[in-house]
Short mmCIF file of C-alpha atoms and ligand atoms in Angstrom, two decimals:
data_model
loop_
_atom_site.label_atom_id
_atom_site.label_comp_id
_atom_site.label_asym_id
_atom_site.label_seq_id
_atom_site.Cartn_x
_atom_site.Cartn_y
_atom_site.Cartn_z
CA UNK A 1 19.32 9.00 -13.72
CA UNK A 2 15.91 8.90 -15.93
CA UNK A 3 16.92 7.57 -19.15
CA UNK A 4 13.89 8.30 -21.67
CA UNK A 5 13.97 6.20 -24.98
CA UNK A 6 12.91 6.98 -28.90
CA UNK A 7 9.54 5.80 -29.76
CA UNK A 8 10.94 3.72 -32.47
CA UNK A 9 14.13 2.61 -30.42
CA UNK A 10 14.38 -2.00 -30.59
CA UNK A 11 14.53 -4.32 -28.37
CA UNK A 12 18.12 -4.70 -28.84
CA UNK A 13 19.28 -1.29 -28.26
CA UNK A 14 17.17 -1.46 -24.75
CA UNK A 15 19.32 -4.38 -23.72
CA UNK A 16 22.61 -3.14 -25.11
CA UNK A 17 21.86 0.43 -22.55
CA UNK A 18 21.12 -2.16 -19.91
CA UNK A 19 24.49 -4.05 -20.22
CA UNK A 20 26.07 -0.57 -20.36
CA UNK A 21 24.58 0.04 -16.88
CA UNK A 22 25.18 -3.01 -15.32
CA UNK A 23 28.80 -3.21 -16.74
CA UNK A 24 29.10 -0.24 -14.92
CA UNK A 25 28.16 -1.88 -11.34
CA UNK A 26 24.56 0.08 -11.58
CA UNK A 27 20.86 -1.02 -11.39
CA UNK A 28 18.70 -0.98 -14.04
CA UNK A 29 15.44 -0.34 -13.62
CA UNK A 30 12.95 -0.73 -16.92
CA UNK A 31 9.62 0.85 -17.10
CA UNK A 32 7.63 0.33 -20.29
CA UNK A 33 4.82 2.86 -20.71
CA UNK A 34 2.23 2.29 -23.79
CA UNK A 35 3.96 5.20 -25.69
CA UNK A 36 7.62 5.00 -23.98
CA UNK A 37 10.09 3.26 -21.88
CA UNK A 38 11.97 4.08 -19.71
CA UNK A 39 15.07 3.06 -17.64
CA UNK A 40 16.51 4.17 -14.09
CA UNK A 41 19.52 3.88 -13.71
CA UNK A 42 20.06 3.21 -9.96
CA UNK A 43 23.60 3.25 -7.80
CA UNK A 44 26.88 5.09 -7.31
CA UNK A 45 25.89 8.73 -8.81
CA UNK A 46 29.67 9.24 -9.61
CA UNK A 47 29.61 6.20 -11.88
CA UNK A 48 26.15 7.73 -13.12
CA UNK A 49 27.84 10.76 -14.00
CA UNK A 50 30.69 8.78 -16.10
CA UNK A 51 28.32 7.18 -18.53
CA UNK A 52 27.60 9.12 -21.67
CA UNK A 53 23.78 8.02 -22.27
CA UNK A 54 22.60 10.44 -24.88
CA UNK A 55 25.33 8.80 -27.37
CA UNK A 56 24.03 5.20 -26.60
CA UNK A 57 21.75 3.79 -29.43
CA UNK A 58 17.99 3.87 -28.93
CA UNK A 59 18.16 6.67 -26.28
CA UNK A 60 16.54 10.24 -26.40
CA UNK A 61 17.16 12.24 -23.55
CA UNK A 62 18.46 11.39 -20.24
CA UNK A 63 17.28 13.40 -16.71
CA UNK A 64 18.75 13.57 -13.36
CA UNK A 65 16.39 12.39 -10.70
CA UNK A 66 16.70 15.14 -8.16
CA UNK A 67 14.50 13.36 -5.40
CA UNK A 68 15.49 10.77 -2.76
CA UNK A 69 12.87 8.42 -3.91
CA UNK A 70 13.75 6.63 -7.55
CA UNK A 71 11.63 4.22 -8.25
CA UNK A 72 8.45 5.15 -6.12
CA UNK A 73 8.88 8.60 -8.41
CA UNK A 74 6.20 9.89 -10.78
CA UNK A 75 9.19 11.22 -12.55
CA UNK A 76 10.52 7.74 -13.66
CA UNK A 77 7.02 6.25 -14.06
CA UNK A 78 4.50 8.68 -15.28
CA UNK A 79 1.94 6.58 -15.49
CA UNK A 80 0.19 5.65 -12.05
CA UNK A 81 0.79 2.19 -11.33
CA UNK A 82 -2.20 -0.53 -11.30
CA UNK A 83 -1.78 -3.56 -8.85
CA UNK A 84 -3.87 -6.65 -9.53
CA UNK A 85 -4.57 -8.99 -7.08
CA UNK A 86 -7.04 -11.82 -8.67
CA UNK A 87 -9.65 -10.27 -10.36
CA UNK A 88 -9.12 -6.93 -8.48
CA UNK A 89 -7.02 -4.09 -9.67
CA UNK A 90 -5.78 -1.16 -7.22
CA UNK A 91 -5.36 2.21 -8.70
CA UNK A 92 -7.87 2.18 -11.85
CA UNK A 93 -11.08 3.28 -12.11
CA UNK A 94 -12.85 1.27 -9.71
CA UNK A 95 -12.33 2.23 -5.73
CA UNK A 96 -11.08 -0.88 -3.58
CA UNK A 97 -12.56 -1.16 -0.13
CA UNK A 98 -10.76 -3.42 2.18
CA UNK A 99 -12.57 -3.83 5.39
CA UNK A 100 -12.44 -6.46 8.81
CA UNK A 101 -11.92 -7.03 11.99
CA UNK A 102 -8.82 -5.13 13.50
CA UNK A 103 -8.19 -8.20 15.07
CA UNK A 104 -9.01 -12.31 14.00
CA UNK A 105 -10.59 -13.58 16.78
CA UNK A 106 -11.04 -16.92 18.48
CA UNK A 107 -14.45 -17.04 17.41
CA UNK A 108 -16.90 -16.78 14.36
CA UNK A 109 -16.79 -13.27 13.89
CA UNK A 110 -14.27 -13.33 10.85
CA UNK A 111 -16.21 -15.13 8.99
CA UNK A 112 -20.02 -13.17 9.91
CA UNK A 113 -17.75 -10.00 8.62
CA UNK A 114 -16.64 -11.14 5.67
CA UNK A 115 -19.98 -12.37 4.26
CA UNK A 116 -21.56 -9.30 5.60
CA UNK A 117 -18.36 -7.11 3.60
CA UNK A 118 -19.18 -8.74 0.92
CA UNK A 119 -22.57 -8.43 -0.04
CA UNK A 120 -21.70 -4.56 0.94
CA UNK A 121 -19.87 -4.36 -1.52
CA UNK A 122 -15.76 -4.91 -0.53
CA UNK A 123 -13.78 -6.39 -2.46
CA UNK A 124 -10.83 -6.97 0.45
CA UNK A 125 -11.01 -8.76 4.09
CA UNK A 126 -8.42 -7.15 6.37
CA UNK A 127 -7.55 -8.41 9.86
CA UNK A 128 -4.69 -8.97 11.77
CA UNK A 129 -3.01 -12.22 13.37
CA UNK A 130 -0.47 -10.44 14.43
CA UNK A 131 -1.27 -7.32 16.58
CA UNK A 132 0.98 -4.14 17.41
CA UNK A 133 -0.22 -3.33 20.99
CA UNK A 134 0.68 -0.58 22.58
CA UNK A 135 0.66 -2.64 25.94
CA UNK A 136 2.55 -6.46 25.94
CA UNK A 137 -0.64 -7.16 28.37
CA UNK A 138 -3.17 -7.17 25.52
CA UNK A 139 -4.25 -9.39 22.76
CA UNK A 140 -1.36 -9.94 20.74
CA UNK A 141 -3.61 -11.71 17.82
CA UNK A 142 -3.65 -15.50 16.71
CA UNK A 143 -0.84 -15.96 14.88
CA UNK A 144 -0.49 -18.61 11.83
CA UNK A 145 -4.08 -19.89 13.49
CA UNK A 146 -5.90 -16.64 12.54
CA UNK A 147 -3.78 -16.69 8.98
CA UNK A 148 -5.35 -20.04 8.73
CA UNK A 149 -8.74 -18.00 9.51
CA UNK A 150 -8.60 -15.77 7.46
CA UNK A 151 -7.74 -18.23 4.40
CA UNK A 152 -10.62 -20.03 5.19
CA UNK A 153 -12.42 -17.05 4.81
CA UNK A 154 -11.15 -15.95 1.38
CA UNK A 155 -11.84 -19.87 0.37
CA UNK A 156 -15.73 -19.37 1.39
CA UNK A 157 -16.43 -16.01 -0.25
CA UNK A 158 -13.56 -15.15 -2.62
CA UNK A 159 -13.04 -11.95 -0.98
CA UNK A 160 -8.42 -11.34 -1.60
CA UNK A 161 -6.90 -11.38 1.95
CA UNK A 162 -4.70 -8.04 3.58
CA UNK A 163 -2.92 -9.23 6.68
CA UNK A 164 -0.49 -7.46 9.13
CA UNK A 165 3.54 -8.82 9.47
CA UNK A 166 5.62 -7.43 11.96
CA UNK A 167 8.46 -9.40 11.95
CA UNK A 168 11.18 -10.71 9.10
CA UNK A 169 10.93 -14.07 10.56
CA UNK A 170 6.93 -14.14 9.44
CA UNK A 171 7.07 -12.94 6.08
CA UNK A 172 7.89 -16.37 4.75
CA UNK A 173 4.34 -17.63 6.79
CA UNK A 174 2.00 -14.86 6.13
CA UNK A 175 3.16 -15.28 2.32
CA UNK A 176 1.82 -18.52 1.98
CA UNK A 177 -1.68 -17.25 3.28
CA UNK A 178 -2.55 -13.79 2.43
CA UNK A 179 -2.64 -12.29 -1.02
CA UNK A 180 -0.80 -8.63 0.09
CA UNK A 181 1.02 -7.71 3.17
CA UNK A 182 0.37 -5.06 5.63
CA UNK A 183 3.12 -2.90 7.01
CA UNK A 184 1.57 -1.22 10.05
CA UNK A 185 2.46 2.53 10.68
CA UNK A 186 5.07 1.31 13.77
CA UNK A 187 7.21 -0.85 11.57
CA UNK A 188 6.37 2.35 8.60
CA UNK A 189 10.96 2.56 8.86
CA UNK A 190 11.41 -0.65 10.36
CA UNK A 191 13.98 -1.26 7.10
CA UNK A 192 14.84 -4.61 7.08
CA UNK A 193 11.68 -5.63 7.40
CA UNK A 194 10.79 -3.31 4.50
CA UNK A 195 13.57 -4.92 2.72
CA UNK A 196 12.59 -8.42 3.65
CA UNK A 197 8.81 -8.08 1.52
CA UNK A 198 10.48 -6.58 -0.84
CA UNK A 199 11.91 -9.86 -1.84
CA UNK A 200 8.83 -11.25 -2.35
CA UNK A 201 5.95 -11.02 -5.06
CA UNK A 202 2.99 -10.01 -3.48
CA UNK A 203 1.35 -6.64 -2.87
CA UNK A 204 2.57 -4.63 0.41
CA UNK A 205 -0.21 -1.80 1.87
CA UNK A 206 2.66 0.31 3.67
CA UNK A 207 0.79 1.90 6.52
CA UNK A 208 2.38 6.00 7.04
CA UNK A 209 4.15 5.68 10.14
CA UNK A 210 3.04 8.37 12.73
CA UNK A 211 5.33 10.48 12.82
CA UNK A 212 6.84 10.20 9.11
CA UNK A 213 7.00 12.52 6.60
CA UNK A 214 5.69 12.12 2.79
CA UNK A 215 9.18 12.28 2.00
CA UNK A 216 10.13 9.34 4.41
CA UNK A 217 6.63 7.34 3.85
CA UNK A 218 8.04 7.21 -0.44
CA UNK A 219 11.44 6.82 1.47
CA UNK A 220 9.88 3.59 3.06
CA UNK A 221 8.61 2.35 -0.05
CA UNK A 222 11.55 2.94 -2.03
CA UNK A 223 12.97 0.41 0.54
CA UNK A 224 10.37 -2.45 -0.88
CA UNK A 225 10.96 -1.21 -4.17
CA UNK A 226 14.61 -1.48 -4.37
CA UNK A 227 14.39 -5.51 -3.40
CA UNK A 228 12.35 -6.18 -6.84
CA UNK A 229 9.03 -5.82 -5.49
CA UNK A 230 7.41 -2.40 -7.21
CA UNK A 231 3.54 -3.14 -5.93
CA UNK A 232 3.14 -0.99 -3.09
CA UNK A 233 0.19 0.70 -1.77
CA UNK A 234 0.57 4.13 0.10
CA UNK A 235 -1.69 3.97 2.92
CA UNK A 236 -2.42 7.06 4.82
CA UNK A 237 -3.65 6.41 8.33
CA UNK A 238 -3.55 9.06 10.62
CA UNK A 239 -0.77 11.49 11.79
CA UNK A 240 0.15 12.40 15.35
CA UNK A 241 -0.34 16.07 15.98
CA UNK A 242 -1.45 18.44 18.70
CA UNK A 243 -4.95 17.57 18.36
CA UNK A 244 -6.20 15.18 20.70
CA UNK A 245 -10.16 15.00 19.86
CA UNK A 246 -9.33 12.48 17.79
CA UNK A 247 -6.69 9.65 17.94
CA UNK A 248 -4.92 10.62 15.15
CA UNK A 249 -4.94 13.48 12.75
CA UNK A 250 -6.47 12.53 9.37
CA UNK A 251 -3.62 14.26 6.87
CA UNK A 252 -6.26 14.12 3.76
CA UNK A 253 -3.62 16.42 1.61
CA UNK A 254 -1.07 13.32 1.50
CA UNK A 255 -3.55 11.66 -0.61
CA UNK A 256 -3.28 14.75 -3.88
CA UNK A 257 0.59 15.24 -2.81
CA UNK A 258 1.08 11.31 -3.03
CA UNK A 259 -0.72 10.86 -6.20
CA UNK A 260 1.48 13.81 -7.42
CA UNK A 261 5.12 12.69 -6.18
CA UNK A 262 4.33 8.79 -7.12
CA UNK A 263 2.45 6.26 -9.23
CA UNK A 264 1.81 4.15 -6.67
CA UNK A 265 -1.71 3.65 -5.88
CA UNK A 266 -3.05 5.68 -2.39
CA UNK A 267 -5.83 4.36 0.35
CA UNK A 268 -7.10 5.73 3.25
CA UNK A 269 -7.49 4.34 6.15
CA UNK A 270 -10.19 6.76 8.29
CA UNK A 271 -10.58 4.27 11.59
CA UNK A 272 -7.27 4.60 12.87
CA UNK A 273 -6.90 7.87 11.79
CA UNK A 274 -10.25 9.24 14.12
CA UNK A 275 -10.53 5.96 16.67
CA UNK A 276 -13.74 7.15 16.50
CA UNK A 277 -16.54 5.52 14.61
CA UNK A 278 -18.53 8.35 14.33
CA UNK A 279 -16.48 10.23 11.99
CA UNK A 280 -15.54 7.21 9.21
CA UNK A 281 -18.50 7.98 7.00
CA UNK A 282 -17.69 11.72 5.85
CA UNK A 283 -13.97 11.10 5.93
CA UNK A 284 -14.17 7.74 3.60
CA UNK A 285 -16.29 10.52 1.63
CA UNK A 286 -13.44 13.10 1.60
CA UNK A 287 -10.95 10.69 0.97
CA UNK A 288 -12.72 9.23 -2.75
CA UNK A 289 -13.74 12.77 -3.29
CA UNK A 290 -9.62 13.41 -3.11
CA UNK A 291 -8.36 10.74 -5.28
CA UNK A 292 -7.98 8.02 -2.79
CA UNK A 293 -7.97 4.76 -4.62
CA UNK A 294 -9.43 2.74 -1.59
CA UNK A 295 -10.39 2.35 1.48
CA UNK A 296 -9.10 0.43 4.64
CA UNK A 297 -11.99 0.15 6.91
CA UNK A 298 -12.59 -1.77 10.32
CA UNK A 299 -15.78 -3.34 10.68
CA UNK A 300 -17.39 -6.17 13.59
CA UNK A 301 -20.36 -7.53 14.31
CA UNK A 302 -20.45 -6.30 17.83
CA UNK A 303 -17.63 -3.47 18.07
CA UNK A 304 -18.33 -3.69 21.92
CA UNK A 305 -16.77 -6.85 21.91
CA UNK A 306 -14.27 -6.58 19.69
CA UNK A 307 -10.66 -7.54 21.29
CA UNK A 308 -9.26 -4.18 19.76
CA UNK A 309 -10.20 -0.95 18.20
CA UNK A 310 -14.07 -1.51 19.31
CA UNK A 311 -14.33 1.91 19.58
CA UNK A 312 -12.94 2.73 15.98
CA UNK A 313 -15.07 0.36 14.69
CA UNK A 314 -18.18 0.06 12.52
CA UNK A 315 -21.36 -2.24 12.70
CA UNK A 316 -22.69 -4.19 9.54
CA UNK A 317 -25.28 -1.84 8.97
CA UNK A 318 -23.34 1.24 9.06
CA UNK A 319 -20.61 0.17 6.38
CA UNK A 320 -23.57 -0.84 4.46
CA UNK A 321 -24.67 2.60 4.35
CA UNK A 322 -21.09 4.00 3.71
CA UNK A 323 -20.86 1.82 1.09
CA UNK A 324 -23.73 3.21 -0.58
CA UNK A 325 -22.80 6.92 0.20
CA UNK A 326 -19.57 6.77 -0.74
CA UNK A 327 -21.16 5.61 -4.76
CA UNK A 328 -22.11 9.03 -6.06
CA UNK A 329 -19.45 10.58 -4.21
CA UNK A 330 -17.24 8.11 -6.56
CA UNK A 331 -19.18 8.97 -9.55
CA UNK A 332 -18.85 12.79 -9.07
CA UNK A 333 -15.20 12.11 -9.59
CA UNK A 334 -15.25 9.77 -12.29
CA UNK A 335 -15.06 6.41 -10.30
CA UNK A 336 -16.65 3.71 -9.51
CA UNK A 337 -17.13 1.25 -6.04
C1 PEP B 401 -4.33 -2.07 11.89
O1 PEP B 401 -4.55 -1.90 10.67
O2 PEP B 401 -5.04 -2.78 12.63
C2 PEP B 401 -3.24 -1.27 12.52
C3 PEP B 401 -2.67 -1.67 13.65
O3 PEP B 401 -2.98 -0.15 11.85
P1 PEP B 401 -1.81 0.96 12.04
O4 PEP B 401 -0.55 0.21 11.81
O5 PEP B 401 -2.14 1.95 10.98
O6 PEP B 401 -1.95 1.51 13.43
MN1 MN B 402 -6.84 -1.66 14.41
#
């Protein structure tokens, strides 16, 4: 249940309907807008149903949330969330890139990308220590060594860290080194590891699983959500559909549907959707011409080399010049890079 209150309704009375909820073995959920606040109430619907909240003090109308999702709903926060990480905030005006290795390597190239990123333009170093491979044969990643990378990194050009945890036993580690979590699209319903960053307070980019629905990608972040933690970042990477000319299928519509089901911020993330580097530039363009918020984007000095995703991958020089072609694009829709 939605529970909207008056303009003018105290302090008090907001704590008195949050006893009343409680008392009743229910969440309570607060939401204060700059004109209203409002309060979910979260649990047993047929205890929801008992409570009387138009007759409580301070309240003004009261509305049944009809969707699955609760707190990931545009419906019980209408405003669209902002997530601050430093000096960088997700989901205003200004369009966060987040680009890196798909891998930290053994080797110098984290830190070559991350100056290079930089002066581009990014405001976000991804890479990942630990690696979902397909195959158990291939690089699995670094581990806490390429966390420790990729701190050293953020320490040299102040660039926030996005990192990749697979498993509940790792949150605690990658925590204490990265400023947001990853959830990558095959742990997108891996729950109790959903559950288990949810516990903590920094930002989570949950990655659409493959094969998940909109309904059970907000599903997936209503998981986080319902542990305390209410910064998470929709990322839409790439569905799996009939088409094989590219390695996924880019669904670009998630990003207007998102933005209209939740107020959680929205990136796109074109390189896993194509595995093709060819086809980043005009999709990172379609994606800020669609509302996208930001941009996941891989990026090496020598994609040939690179110990996964070479061929998804971009050179220096070419995510200069997306950089720069994805400005106007921004502009035309009243953002900014
Ligand atoms: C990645 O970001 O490197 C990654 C493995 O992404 P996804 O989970 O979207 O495949
Ligand atoms: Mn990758």
């Amino acid at each position: 249940m939605i529970i909207v209150l008056r303009p003018e309704a105290t302090e008090e009375e907001l704590q008195h309907l949050i006893d009343v909820i409680t008392d009743a073995g229910l969440q309570a959920h607060v939401s204060k807008g700059t004109e209203r606040t409002i309060v979910g109430a979260i649990g047993d619907e047929s205890k929801i149903q008992l409570i009387p909240f138009t007759a409580i003090p301070g309240v003004e109308n009261c509305i049944p949330i009809l969707k699955p999702y609760k707190l990931a709903s545009r419906e019980f926060h209408r405003e669209r969330s902002r997530i601050k990480i430093g000096d960088i905030e997700i989901g205003g005006n200004e369009i966060i890139v987040a680009a890196g290795p798909c891998s930290v390597e053994p080797n110098d190239t984290l830190l070559q990308t991350a100056r290079a990123i930089k002066a581009a333009g990014a405001k976000m170093l991804r890479g990942g220590a630990f690696k979902p491979r397909t195959s158990p044969y291939d690089f699995p990643g670094l581990g806490e060594e390429g966390l420790m990378m990729l701190s050293d990194a953020r320490m040299e050009t102040g660039l926030a860290v996005v990192t990749e945890v697979m498993d509940t036993r790792d949150v605690e580690m990658v925590y204490r080194y990265a400023d947001a979590f990853q959830i990558g699209a095959r742990n997108a319903q891996n729950f109790n590891l959903l559950r288990e960053v949810g516990k903590f307070d920094k930002p989570v980019f949950l990655k659409r699983g493959m094969s998940t629905t909109i309904k059970e990608f907000l599903m997936a972040a209503e998981y986080v959500m319902s542990q305390g933690n209410k910064e998470v970042i929709m990322v839409e990477r790439g569905i799996r559909t009939f088409e094989t000319a590219t390695r996924n299928t880019l669904d670009i519509s998630a990003v207007p549907v998102l933005h209209h089901e939740t107020h959680l911020p929205v990136f796109v993330d074109p390189s896993h959707a194509t595995g093709n580097f060819r086809y980043i530039t005009e999709l990172s363009l379609a994606s800020v011409a669609c509302g996208a918020d930001g941009l996941l984007i891989e990026v090496h000095p020598n994609p040939e080399k690179a110990m996964s995703d070479g061929a998804q991958t971009l050179k220096f020089a070419k995510f200069e010049m997306l950089m720069d072609k994805i400005k106007p694009v921004a502009a035309a829709v009243g953002r900014k890079v």
